[in-house]
Coordinates of C-alpha atoms in Angstrom, one line a residue:
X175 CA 0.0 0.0 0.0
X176 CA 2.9 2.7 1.0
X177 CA 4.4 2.0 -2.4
X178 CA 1.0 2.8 -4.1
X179 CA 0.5 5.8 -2.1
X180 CA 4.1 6.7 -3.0
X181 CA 3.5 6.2 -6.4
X182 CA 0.5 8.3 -6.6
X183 CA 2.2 11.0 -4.7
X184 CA 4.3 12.0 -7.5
X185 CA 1.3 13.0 -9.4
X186 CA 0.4 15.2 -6.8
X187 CA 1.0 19.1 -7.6
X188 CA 1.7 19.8 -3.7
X189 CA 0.6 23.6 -3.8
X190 CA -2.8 22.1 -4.9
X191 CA -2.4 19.1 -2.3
X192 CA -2.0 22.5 0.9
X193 CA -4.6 24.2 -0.9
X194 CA -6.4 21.1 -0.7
X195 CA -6.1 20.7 2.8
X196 CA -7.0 24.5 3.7
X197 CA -10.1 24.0 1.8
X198 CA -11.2 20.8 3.5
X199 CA -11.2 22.2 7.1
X200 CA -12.7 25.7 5.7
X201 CA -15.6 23.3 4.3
X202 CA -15.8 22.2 8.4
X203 CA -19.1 24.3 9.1
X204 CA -21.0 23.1 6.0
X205 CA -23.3 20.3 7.8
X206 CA -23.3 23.3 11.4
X207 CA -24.8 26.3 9.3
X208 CA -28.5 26.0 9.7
X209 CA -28.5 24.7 13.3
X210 CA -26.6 27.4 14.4
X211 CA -29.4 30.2 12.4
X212 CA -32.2 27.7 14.2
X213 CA -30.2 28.4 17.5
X214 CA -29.5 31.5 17.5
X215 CA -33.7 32.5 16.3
X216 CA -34.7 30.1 18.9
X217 CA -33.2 32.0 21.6
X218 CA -34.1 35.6 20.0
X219 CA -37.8 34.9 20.5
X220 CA -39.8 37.5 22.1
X221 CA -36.7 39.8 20.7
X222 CA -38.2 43.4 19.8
X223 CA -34.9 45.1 18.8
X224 CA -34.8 46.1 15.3
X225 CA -31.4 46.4 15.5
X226 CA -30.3 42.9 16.5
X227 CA -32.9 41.4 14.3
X228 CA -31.0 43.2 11.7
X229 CA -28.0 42.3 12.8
X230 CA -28.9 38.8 13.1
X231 CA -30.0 38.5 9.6
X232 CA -27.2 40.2 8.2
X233 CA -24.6 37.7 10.0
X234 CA -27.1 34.8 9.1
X235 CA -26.3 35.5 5.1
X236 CA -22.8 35.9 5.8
X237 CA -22.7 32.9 7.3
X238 CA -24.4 31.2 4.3
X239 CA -22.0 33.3 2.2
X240 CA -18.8 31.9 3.8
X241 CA -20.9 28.2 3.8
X242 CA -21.2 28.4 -0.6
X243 CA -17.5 30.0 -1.2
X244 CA -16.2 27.0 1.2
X245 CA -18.1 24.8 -1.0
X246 CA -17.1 26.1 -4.0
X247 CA -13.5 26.5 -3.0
X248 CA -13.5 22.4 -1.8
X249 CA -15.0 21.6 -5.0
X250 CA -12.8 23.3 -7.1
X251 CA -9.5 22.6 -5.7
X252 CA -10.7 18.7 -5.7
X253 CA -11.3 18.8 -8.8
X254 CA -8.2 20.5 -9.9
X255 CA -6.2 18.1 -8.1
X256 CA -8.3 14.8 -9.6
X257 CA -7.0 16.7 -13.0
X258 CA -3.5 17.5 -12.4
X259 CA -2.9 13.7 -11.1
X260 CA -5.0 12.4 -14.2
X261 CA -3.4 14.5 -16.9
X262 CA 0.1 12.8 -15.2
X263 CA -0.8 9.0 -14.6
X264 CA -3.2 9.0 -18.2
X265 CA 0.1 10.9 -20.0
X266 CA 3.2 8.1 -18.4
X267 CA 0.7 5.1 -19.2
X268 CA 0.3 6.2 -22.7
X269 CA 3.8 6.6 -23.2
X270 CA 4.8 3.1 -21.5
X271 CA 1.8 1.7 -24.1
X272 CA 3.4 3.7 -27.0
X273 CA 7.0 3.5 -26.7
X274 CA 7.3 -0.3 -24.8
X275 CA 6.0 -3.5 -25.5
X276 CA 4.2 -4.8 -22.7
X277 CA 2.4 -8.2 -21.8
X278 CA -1.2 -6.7 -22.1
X279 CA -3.0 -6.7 -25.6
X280 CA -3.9 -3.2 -27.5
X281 CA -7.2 -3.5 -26.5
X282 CA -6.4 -4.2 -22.9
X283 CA -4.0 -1.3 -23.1
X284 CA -7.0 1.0 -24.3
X285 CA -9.0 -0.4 -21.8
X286 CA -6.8 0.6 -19.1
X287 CA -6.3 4.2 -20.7
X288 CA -9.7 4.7 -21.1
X289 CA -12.2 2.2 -19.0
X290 CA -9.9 1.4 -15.7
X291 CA -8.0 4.7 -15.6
X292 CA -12.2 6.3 -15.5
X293 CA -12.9 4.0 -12.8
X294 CA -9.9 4.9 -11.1
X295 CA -10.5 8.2 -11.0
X296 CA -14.1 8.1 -9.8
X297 CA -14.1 5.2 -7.8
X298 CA -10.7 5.4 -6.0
X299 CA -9.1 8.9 -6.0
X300 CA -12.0 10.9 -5.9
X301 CA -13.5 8.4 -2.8
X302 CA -9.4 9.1 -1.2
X303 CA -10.2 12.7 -1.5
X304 CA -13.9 12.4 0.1
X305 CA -13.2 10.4 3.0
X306 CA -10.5 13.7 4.8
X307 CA -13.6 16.2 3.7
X308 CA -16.4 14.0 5.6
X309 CA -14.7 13.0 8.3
X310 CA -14.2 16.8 9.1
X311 CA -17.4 17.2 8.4
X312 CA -18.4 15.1 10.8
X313 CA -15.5 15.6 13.9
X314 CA -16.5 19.7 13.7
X315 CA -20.3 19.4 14.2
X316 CA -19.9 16.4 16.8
X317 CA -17.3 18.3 18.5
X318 CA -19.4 21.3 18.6
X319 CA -22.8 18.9 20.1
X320 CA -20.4 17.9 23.3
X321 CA -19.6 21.2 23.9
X322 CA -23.0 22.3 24.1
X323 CA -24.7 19.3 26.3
X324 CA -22.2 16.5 26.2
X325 CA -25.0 13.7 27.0
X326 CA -27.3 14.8 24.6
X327 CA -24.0 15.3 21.6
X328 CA -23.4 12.1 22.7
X329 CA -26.8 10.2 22.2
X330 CA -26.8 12.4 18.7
X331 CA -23.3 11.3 18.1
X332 CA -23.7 7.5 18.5
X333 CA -26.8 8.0 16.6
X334 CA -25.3 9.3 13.6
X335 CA -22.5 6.6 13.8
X336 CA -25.1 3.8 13.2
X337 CA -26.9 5.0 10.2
X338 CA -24.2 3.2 8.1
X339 CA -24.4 -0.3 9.8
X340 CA -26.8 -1.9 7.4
X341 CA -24.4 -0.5 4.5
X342 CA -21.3 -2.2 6.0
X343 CA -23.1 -5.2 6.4
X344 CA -23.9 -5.7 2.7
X345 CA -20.1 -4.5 2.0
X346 CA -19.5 -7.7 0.2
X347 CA -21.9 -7.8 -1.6
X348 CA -21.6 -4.4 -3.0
X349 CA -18.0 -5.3 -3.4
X350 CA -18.6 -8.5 -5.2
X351 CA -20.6 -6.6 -7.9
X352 CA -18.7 -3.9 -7.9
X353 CA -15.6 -6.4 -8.9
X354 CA -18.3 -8.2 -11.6
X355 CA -18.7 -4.7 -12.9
X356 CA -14.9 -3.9 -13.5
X357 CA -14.4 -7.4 -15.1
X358 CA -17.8 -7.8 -17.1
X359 CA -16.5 -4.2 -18.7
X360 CA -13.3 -5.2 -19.8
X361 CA -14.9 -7.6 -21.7
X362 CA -17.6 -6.2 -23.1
X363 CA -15.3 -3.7 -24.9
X364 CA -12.7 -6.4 -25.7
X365 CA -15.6 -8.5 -27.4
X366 CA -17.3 -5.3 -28.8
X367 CA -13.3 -4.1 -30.2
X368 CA -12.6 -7.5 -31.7
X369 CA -16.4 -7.3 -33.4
X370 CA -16.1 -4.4 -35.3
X371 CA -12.8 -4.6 -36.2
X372 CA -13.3 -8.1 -37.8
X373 CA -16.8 -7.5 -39.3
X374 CA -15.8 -8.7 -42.7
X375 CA -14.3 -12.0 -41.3
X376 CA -17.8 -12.3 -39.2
X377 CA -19.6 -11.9 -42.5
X378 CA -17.4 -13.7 -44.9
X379 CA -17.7 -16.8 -42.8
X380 CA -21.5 -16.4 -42.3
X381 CA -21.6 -16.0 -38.4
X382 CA -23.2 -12.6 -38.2
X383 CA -26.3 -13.6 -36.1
X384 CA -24.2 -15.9 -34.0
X385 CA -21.3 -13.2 -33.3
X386 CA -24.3 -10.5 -32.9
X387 CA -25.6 -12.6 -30.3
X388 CA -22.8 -13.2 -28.6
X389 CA -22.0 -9.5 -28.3
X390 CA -25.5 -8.8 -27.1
X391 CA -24.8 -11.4 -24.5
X392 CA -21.4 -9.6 -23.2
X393 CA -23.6 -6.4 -23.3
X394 CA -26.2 -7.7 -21.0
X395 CA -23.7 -9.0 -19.0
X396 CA -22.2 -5.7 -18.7
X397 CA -25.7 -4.0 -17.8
X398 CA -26.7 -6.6 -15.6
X399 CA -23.2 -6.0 -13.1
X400 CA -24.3 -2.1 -13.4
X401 CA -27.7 -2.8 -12.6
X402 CA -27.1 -5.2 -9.2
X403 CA -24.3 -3.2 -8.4
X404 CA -26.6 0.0 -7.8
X405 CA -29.7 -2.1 -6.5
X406 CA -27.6 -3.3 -3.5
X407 CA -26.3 -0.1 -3.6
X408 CA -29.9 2.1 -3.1
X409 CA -31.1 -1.2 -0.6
X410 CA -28.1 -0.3 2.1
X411 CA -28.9 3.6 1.6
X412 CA -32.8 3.0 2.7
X413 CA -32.0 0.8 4.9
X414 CA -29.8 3.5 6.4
X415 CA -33.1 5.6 6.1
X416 CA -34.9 3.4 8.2
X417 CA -32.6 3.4 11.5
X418 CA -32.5 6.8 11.0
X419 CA -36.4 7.3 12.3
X420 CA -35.2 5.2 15.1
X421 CA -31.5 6.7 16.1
X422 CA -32.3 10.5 15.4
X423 CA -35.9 10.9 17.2
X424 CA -35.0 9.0 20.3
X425 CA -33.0 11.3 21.4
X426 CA -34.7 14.0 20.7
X427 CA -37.5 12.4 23.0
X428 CA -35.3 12.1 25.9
X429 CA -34.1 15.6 25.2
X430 CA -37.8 16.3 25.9
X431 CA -37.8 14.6 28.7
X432 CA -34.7 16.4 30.3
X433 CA -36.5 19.8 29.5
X434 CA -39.6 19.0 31.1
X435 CA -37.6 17.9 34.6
X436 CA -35.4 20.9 34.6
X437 CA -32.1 19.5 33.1
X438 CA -29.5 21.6 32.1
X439 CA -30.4 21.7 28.4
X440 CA -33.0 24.5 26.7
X441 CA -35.3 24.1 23.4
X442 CA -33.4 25.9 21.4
X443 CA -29.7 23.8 21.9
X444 CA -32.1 20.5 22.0
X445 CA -33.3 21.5 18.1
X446 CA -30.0 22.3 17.0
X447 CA -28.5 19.4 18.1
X448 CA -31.3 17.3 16.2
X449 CA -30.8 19.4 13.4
X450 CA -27.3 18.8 13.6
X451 CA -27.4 15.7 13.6
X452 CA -29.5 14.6 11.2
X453 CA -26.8 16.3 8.5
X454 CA -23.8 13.7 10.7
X455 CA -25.5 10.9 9.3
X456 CA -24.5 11.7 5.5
X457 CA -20.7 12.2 6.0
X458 CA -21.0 8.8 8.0
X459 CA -22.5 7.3 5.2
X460 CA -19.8 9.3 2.3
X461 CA -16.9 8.0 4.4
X462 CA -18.0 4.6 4.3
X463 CA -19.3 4.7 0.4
X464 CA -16.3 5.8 -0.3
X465 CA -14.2 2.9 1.6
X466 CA -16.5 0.4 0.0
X467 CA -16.0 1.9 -3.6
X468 CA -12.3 1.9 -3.1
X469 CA -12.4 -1.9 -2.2
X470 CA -14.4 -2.8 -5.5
X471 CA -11.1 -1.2 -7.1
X472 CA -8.4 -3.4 -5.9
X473 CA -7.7 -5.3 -9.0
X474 CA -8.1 -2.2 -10.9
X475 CA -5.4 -0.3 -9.0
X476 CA -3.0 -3.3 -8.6
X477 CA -3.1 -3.4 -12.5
X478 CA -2.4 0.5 -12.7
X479 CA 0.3 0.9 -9.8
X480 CA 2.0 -2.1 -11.3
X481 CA 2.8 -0.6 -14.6
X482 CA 3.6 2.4 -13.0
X483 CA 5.8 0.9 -10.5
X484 CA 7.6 -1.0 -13.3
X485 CA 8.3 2.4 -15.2
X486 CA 12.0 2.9 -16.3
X487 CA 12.9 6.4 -17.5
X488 CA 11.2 6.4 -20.8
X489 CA 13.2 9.2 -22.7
X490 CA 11.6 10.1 -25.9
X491 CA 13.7 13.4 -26.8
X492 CA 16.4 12.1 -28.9
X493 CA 14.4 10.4 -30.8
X494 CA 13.4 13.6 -32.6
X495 CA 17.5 14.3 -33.4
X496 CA 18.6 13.7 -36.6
X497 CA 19.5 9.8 -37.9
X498 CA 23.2 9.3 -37.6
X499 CA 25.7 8.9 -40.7
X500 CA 27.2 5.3 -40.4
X501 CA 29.7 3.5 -42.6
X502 CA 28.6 0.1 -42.0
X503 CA 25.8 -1.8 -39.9
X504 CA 27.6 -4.7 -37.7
X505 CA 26.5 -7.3 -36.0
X506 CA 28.8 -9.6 -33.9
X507 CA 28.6 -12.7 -32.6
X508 CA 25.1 -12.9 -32.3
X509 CA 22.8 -15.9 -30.3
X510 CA 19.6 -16.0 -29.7
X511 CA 17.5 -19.0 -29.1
X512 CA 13.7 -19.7 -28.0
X513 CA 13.7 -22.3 -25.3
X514 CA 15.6 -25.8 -26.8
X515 CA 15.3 -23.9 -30.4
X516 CA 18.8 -22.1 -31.2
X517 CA 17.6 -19.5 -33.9
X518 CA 21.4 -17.8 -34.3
X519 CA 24.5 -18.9 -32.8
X520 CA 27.5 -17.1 -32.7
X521 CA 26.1 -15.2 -35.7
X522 CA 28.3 -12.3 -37.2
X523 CA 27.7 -10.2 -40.5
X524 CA 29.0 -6.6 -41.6
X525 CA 26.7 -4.5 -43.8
X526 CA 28.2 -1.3 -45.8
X527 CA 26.4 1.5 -46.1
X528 CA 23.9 1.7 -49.1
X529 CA 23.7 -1.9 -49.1
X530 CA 20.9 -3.9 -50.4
X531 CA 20.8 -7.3 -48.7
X532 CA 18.1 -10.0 -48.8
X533 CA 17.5 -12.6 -46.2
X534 CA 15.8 -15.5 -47.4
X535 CA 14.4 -19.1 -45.6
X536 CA 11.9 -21.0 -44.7
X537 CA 8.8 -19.9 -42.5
X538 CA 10.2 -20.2 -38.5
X539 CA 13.7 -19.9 -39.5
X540 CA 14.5 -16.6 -38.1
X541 CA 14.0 -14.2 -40.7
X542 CA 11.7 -11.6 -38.5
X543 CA 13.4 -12.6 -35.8
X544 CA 16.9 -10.7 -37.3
X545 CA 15.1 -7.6 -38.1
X546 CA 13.2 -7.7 -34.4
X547 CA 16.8 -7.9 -32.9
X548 CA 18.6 -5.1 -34.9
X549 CA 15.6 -2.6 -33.8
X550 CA 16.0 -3.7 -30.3
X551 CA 12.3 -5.3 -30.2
X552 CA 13.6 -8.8 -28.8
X553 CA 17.1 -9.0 -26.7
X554 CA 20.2 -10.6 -28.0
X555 CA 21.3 -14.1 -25.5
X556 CA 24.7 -13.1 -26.3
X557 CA 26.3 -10.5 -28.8
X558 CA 25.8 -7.3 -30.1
X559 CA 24.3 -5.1 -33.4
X560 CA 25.6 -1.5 -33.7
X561 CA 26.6 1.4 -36.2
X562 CA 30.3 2.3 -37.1
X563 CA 31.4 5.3 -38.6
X564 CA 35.3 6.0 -38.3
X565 CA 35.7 3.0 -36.2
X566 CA 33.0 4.5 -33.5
X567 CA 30.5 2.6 -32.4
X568 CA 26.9 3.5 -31.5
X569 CA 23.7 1.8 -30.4
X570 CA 21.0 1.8 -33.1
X571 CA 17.9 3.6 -31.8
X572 CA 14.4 4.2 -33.6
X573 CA 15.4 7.4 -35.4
X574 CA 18.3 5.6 -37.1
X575 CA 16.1 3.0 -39.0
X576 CA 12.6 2.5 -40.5
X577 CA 10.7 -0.2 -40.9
X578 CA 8.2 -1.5 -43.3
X579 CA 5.6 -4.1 -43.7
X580 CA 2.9 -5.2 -45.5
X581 CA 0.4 -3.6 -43.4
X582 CA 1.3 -0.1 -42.2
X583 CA -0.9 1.7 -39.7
X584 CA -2.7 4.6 -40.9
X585 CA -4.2 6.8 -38.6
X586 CA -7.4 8.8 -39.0
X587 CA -6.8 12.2 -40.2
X588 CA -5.9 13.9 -43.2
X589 CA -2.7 13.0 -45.0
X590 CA -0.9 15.6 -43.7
X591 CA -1.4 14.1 -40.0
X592 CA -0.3 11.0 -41.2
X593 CA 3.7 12.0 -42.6
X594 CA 3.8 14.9 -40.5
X595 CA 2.8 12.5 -36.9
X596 CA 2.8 16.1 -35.0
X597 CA 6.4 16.6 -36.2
X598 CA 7.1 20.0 -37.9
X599 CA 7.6 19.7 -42.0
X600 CA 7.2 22.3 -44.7
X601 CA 4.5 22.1 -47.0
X602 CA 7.3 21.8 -50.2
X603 CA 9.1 19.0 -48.2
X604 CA 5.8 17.1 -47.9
X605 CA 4.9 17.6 -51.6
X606 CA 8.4 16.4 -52.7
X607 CA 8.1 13.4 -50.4
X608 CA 4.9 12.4 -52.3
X609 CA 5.9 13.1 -55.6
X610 CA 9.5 10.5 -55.0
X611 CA 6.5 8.0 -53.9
X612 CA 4.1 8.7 -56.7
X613 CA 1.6 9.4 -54.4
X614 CA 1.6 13.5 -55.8
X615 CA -2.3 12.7 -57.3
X616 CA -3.9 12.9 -53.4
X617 CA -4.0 17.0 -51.7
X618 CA -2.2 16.9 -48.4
X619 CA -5.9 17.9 -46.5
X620 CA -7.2 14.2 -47.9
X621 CA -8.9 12.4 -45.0
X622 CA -7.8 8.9 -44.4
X623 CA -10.1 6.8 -42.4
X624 CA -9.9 3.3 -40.2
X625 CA -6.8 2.6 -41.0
X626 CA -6.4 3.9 -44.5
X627 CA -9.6 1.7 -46.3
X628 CA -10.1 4.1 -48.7
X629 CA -6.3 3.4 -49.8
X630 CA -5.0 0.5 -52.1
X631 CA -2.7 -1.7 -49.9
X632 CA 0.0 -0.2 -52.9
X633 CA -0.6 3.3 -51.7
X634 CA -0.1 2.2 -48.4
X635 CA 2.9 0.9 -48.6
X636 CA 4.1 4.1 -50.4
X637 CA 2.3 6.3 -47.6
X638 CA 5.1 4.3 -45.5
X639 CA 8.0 4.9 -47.5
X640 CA 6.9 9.4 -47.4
X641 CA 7.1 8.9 -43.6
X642 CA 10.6 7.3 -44.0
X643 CA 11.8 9.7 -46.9
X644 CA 10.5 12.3 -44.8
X645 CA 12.8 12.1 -41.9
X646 CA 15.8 11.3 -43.8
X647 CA 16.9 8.5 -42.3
X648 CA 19.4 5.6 -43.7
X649 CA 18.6 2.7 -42.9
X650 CA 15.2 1.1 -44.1
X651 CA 14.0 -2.4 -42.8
X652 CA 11.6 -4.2 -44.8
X653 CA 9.9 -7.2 -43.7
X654 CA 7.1 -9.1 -46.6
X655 CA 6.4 -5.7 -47.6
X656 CA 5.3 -7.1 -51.2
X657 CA 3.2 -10.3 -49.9
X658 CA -0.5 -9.2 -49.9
X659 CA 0.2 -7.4 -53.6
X660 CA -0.5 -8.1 -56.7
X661 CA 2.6 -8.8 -59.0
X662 CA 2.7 -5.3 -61.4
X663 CA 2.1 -3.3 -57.8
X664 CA 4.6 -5.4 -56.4
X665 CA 7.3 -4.7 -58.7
X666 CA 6.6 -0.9 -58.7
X667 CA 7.1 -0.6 -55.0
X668 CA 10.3 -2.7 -55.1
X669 CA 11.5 -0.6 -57.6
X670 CA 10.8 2.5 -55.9
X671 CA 12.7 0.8 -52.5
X672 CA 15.6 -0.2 -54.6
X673 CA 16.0 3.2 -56.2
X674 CA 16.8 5.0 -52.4
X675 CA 19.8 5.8 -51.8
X676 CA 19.9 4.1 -48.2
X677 CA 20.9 0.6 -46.7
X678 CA 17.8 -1.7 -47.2
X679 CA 17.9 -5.2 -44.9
X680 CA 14.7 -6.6 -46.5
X681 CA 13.0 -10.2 -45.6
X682 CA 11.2 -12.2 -48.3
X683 CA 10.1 -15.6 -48.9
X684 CA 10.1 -14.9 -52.6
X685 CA 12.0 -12.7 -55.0
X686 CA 11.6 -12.8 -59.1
X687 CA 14.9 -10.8 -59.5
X688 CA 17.6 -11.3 -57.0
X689 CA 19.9 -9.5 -59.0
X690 CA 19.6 -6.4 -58.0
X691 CA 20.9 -7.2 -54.2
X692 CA 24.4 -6.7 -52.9
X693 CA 24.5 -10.1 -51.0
X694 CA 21.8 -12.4 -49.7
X695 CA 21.4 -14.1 -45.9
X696 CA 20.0 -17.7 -46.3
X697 CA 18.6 -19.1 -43.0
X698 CA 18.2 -22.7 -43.2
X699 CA 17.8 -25.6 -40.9
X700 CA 21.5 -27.3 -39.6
X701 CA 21.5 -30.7 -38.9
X702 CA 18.8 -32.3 -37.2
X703 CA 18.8 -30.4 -33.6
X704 CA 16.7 -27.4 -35.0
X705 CA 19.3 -24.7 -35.2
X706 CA 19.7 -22.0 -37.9
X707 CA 22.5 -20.8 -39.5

């Protein structure tokens, strides 16, 4: 728990967190406000001074005055805060998602961005926040109540303390459905993502109905946790209602009582306390709301704090540098194997710059593999791959290289968005990128939309190639880029890679001219124990 809290704690502006805490114990006379005005009339009966009456009103609306800015004030800086620690938490998870592979899925990823980090917010950090502002609330006015008639506060006190048994004893189940709700979610928009996105395999293989149902299914499902979650939810709170009848107006009856036999207790404190206490009941309730709600969220904050906990220093600003000039790409005594399945073993190959070099094999034989280890997306066992320039060497890093495949991501937005990727380009550098690509018949404000369908997979591959040109860099990684095209669409774009005047490491299964590479890498099996070489 201390490293959660420490965790959250750097996403905690602390001139908000002190304003914070001012606010909270300005808000303390919030729930004391009316009693006091009741009080203070009470005992002003039979008053026939204009002036105090005056004076009484006047300090009355001041009082309610100071009661609305304290709300206000709470409210805002609460708010404020809940911001400043989202904006932080929502902005390192999207970079650990963006710039670092992790073990979750991209659509768990976007449900913790979107779904979990929501419920976070509301049902954890904003109930953390609550429970300091109602227990205030409540300590002031009980404070108050003893200091007045400490019997009577007390009776009121103990009262107010009870409202919230018959909510803690339906805690588990509120917190069961609660943890329903978080889990039901994730799959609804996990079913509901995978739907859409493969309507035309649903379709195409006649299982619309069957897939529609299904999803409806995962939506009731959904509902359903919402729905039981609340009921349980409203049953506690009238429950609560109920011992409140009993709690709050048997005191007041003994108050009576006192009165009537002379105790040291008048009308007028008897009615505030009752009025008093019939607001202690709600922060009772808010404080222990807001406990349950922050149980349902265990497994949601576990997943969060974990990633966050397991965050390295992600730095992102030299990527934006400029690619660096290399004489040769080497890589030296390279292994890597996959449990009893040795893909490269003491591997070792120099590349020269503006190189075009093929590496062929067999599906499984390691050809993906290579390119995933020169950009750093699996680790070497043993070995290393680096740039040399004037017998200097330098770790490769993702503004050296680029890499294409057969299915680029296109984002939605116009084509502009999609080479400039909120970089900073001039429109004549973009036009002349587009023209080397053929792509100068579409106008840089053309909208492209889930993921580039109105685009030929061609085009796509070209859009690719902009982005690379673009950014100048040197060396290009291509991986199947041709596979999914036609044969005269094919050619053009290998034509169009081959004419660069860059280092190209590309992977393909099949080539009609291997002619036009400097040297090709054959991966085949060796021998019978299922090693490459």
């Amino acid at each position: 728990m201390w490293t959660d809290i420490k965790i959250l704690n750097q996403y905690v502006p602390k001139r908000k967190l002190i304003l914070f805490i001012i606010a909270t114990f300005s808000n303390a006379f919030l729930n004391l406000a009316t009693a006091l005005i009741i009080q203070q009339a009470t005992e002003m009966q039979g008053e026939n001074s204009v002036h105090k009456i005056i004076v009484f009103g006047l300090s009355s609306m001041l009082l309610y005055a100071y009661v609305a800015i304290s709300f206000l004030f709470i409210n805002y800086i609460e708010t404020s805060l809940v911001y400043s620690v989202s904006i932080g938490m929502k902005k390192t998870l999207l970079k650990i998602f963006t710039f670092r592979k992790t073990e979750f899925k991209n659509s768990e990823k976007i449900s913790i961005l979107t779904n979990d980090m929501q419920l976070f917010i509301d049902r954890f950090l904003m109930q953390i926040l609550d429970i300091p502002i109602y227990i205030i609330m409540f300590g002031v006015p009980l404070i108050y109540m003893l200091s007045q008639n400490w019997l009577m506060g007390l009776l009121f006190g103990i009262g107010s303390i009870t409202l919230p048994f018959p909510q803690i004893l339906l805690n588990k189940k509120l917190s069961d459905w609660g943890k329903q709700l978080s889990e039901k979610k994730a799959v609804l928009l996990q079913v509901t993502s995978d739907e859409i996105n493969g309507r035309t395999t649903i379709i195409y293989n006649n299982s619309l109905t069957f897939m529609l149902k299904y999803g409806e299914k995962k939506i009731k499902d959904s509902e359903n946790a919402w729905l039981w979650s609340n009921v349980w939810l409203q049953i506690a709170l009238a429950f609560s209602m109920l011992l409140k009848g009993v709690v709050q107006i048997v005191p007041f009856i003994m108050g009576f009582l006192m009165i009537v036999h002379g105790g040291n207790l008048s009308f007028a404190v008897l009615l505030a306390l009752f009025l008093i206490s019939q607001q202690m009941g709600q922060p009772i309730q808010q404080i222990l709301l807001a406990f349950s709600r922050v149980q349902t969220m265990k497994k949601v904050c576990t997943k969060i704090f974990n990633i966050l906990n397991d965050n390295q220093e992600i730095s992102i600003s030299n990527l934006s540098d400029s690619p660096k000039d290399f004489e040769s790409l080497v890589i030296r005594h390279l292994s890597k194997s996959f449990g009893e399945i040795q893909i490269f073993d003491n591997f070792s190959y120099t590349i020269p710059f503006g190189a075009k070099i093929l590496i062929k094999g067999k599906s499984g034989s390691g050809k993906s593999t290579l390119l995933k280890l020169i950009t750093d997306d699996l680790q070497t066992d043993q070995g290393e791959i680096f740039l040399q320039q004037h017998e200097q060497k330098t770790t490769l890093s993702p503004k050296d290289f680029g890499v294409i495949n057969q299915e680029p991501f296109i984002f939605n937005g116009s084509l502009t968005y999609n080479l400039c990727l909120e970089q900073a380009f001039t429109k004549k550098e973009l036009l002349e990128v587009l023209e080397a690509v053929h792509l100068e018949e579409f106008s840089l404000d053309y909208l492209l939309i889930n993921n580039g369908e109105n685009l030929s997979g061609g085009q796509k591959i070209r859009l690719e190639l902009a982005r690379f040109l673009l950014r100048k860099k040197k060396l290009l990684l291509v991986d199947e880029v041709t596979a999914a095209l036609d044969d005269s669409t094919a050619k053009a774009v290998r034509s169009l890679i081959y004419s660069l005047p860059i280092t190209i490491i590309e992977v393909a299964h099949h080539i009609d001219d291997e002619s036009r590479y400097d040297d090709i890498i054959l991966l085949e099996r060796r021998g019978t124990d299922e090693s490459y070489s």
